[in-house]
Amino acid sequence: MIFTGRSRPSPKAGDELANAPRHRPDAPQQGEQPDHELESYLAALSPEGDAETTGTGRRFGGAEVYQLRLSLMANEQLRELAAHYQTSPMALAQEWVMQRLEWEAQHLNRR
């Protein structure tokens, strides 16, 4: 026996909690059917290819991640406006960028 400096009381033979599962339940019991609806839902959510990644932190699916640095004053203003509109600062900034891109595309086509 190796002493690690930690001591745990050994479970008593009659202690029901010592034998109880601590995490997930075991595989479905005999007679239980797999949840096909859940499996179908999870399959629909999973990507068809391996396009999504967080390995580099730069791409997720077909989207690309950009960092936006704002001055302290602009950041506070964005937070206040987001709170007023009951949304997050990131969602508000993303909405504004998308609106501006649409506006720019419309005006580029008119030129």
Coordinates of C-alpha atoms in Angstrom, one line a residue:
M1 CA 0.0 0.0 0.0
I2 CA 1.3 3.4 -0.9
F3 CA 0.5 6.4 1.3
T4 CA -0.5 9.4 -0.7
G5 CA -1.3 11.7 2.2
R6 CA -5.0 11.5 1.6
S7 CA -7.2 9.3 3.6
R8 CA -10.7 8.1 2.6
P9 CA -12.9 6.2 4.9
S10 CA -13.4 2.8 3.5
P11 CA -17.1 2.0 2.7
K12 CA -18.9 -0.2 5.1
A13 CA -20.4 -3.4 3.8
G14 CA -23.9 -2.2 4.6
D15 CA -23.4 1.3 3.2
E16 CA -25.9 1.6 0.3
L17 CA -24.2 4.8 -1.0
A18 CA -20.9 3.1 -1.5
N19 CA -22.3 0.8 -4.1
A20 CA -24.6 3.4 -5.8
P21 CA -23.5 4.7 -9.2
R22 CA -21.9 8.1 -9.0
H23 CA -22.2 9.3 -12.5
R24 CA -24.1 8.1 -15.5
P25 CA -26.3 5.1 -15.3
D26 CA -25.1 1.9 -17.0
A27 CA -26.2 0.9 -20.5
P28 CA -29.9 0.5 -21.0
Q29 CA -31.3 -2.5 -19.1
Q30 CA -32.5 -5.5 -20.9
G31 CA -35.9 -4.9 -22.5
E32 CA -35.3 -1.1 -22.7
Q33 CA -35.4 0.3 -26.3
P34 CA -32.9 2.9 -27.5
D35 CA -34.3 6.4 -27.9
H36 CA -34.5 6.7 -31.7
E37 CA -36.0 10.2 -31.5
L38 CA -33.1 11.4 -29.5
E39 CA -30.6 9.7 -31.8
S40 CA -32.3 11.3 -34.8
Y41 CA -32.2 14.7 -33.2
L42 CA -28.5 14.4 -32.4
A43 CA -27.8 13.2 -35.9
A44 CA -29.5 16.2 -37.3
L45 CA -27.4 18.5 -35.2
S46 CA -24.1 16.9 -36.0
P47 CA -22.1 18.3 -38.9
E48 CA -22.1 16.5 -42.2
G49 CA -18.4 17.0 -42.7
D50 CA -15.7 18.0 -40.3
A51 CA -16.0 21.7 -41.1
E52 CA -16.5 22.8 -37.5
T53 CA -13.4 23.2 -35.4
T54 CA -12.2 25.0 -32.4
G55 CA -8.6 23.8 -32.8
T56 CA -7.4 27.2 -34.0
G57 CA -10.3 29.2 -32.6
R58 CA -10.7 30.9 -36.0
R59 CA -13.4 28.9 -37.8
F60 CA -16.6 27.3 -36.8
G61 CA -18.6 25.7 -39.6
G62 CA -18.8 28.2 -42.5
A63 CA -18.3 31.2 -40.2
E64 CA -15.1 33.0 -39.3
V65 CA -14.4 34.7 -36.0
Y66 CA -13.2 38.3 -35.8
Q67 CA -11.9 40.1 -32.8
L68 CA -13.2 43.6 -32.3
R69 CA -11.3 46.0 -30.0
L70 CA -13.2 49.0 -28.8
S71 CA -12.2 51.9 -26.6
L72 CA -13.3 51.7 -23.0
M73 CA -16.0 54.4 -23.7
A74 CA -17.3 52.7 -26.8
N75 CA -17.4 49.3 -25.0
E76 CA -19.4 50.8 -22.2
Q77 CA -21.8 52.4 -24.7
L78 CA -22.2 49.1 -26.5
R79 CA -23.0 47.4 -23.2
E80 CA -25.6 50.0 -22.2
L81 CA -27.3 49.8 -25.6
A82 CA -27.3 46.0 -25.5
A83 CA -28.9 46.1 -22.0
H84 CA -31.5 48.6 -23.3
Y85 CA -32.4 46.3 -26.2
Q86 CA -32.2 43.3 -23.9
T87 CA -29.5 41.5 -25.9
S88 CA -25.8 40.8 -25.5
P89 CA -23.2 43.2 -26.7
M90 CA -21.8 40.6 -29.1
A91 CA -25.2 39.9 -30.6
L92 CA -25.9 43.7 -31.0
A93 CA -22.5 44.3 -32.7
Q94 CA -23.0 41.3 -35.0
E95 CA -26.5 42.6 -36.0
W96 CA -25.0 46.0 -36.7
V97 CA -22.2 44.5 -38.9
M98 CA -24.7 42.4 -40.8
Q99 CA -27.0 45.4 -41.4
R100 CA -24.0 47.5 -42.5
L101 CA -22.9 44.8 -44.9
E102 CA -26.3 44.6 -46.4
W103 CA -26.5 48.4 -46.8
E104 CA -23.0 48.5 -48.4
A105 CA -24.0 45.8 -50.9
Q106 CA -27.1 47.7 -51.9
H107 CA -25.2 50.9 -52.4
L108 CA -22.4 49.2 -54.3
N109 CA -25.0 47.9 -56.8
R110 CA -26.4 51.4 -57.4
R111 CA -23.0 52.8 -58.4

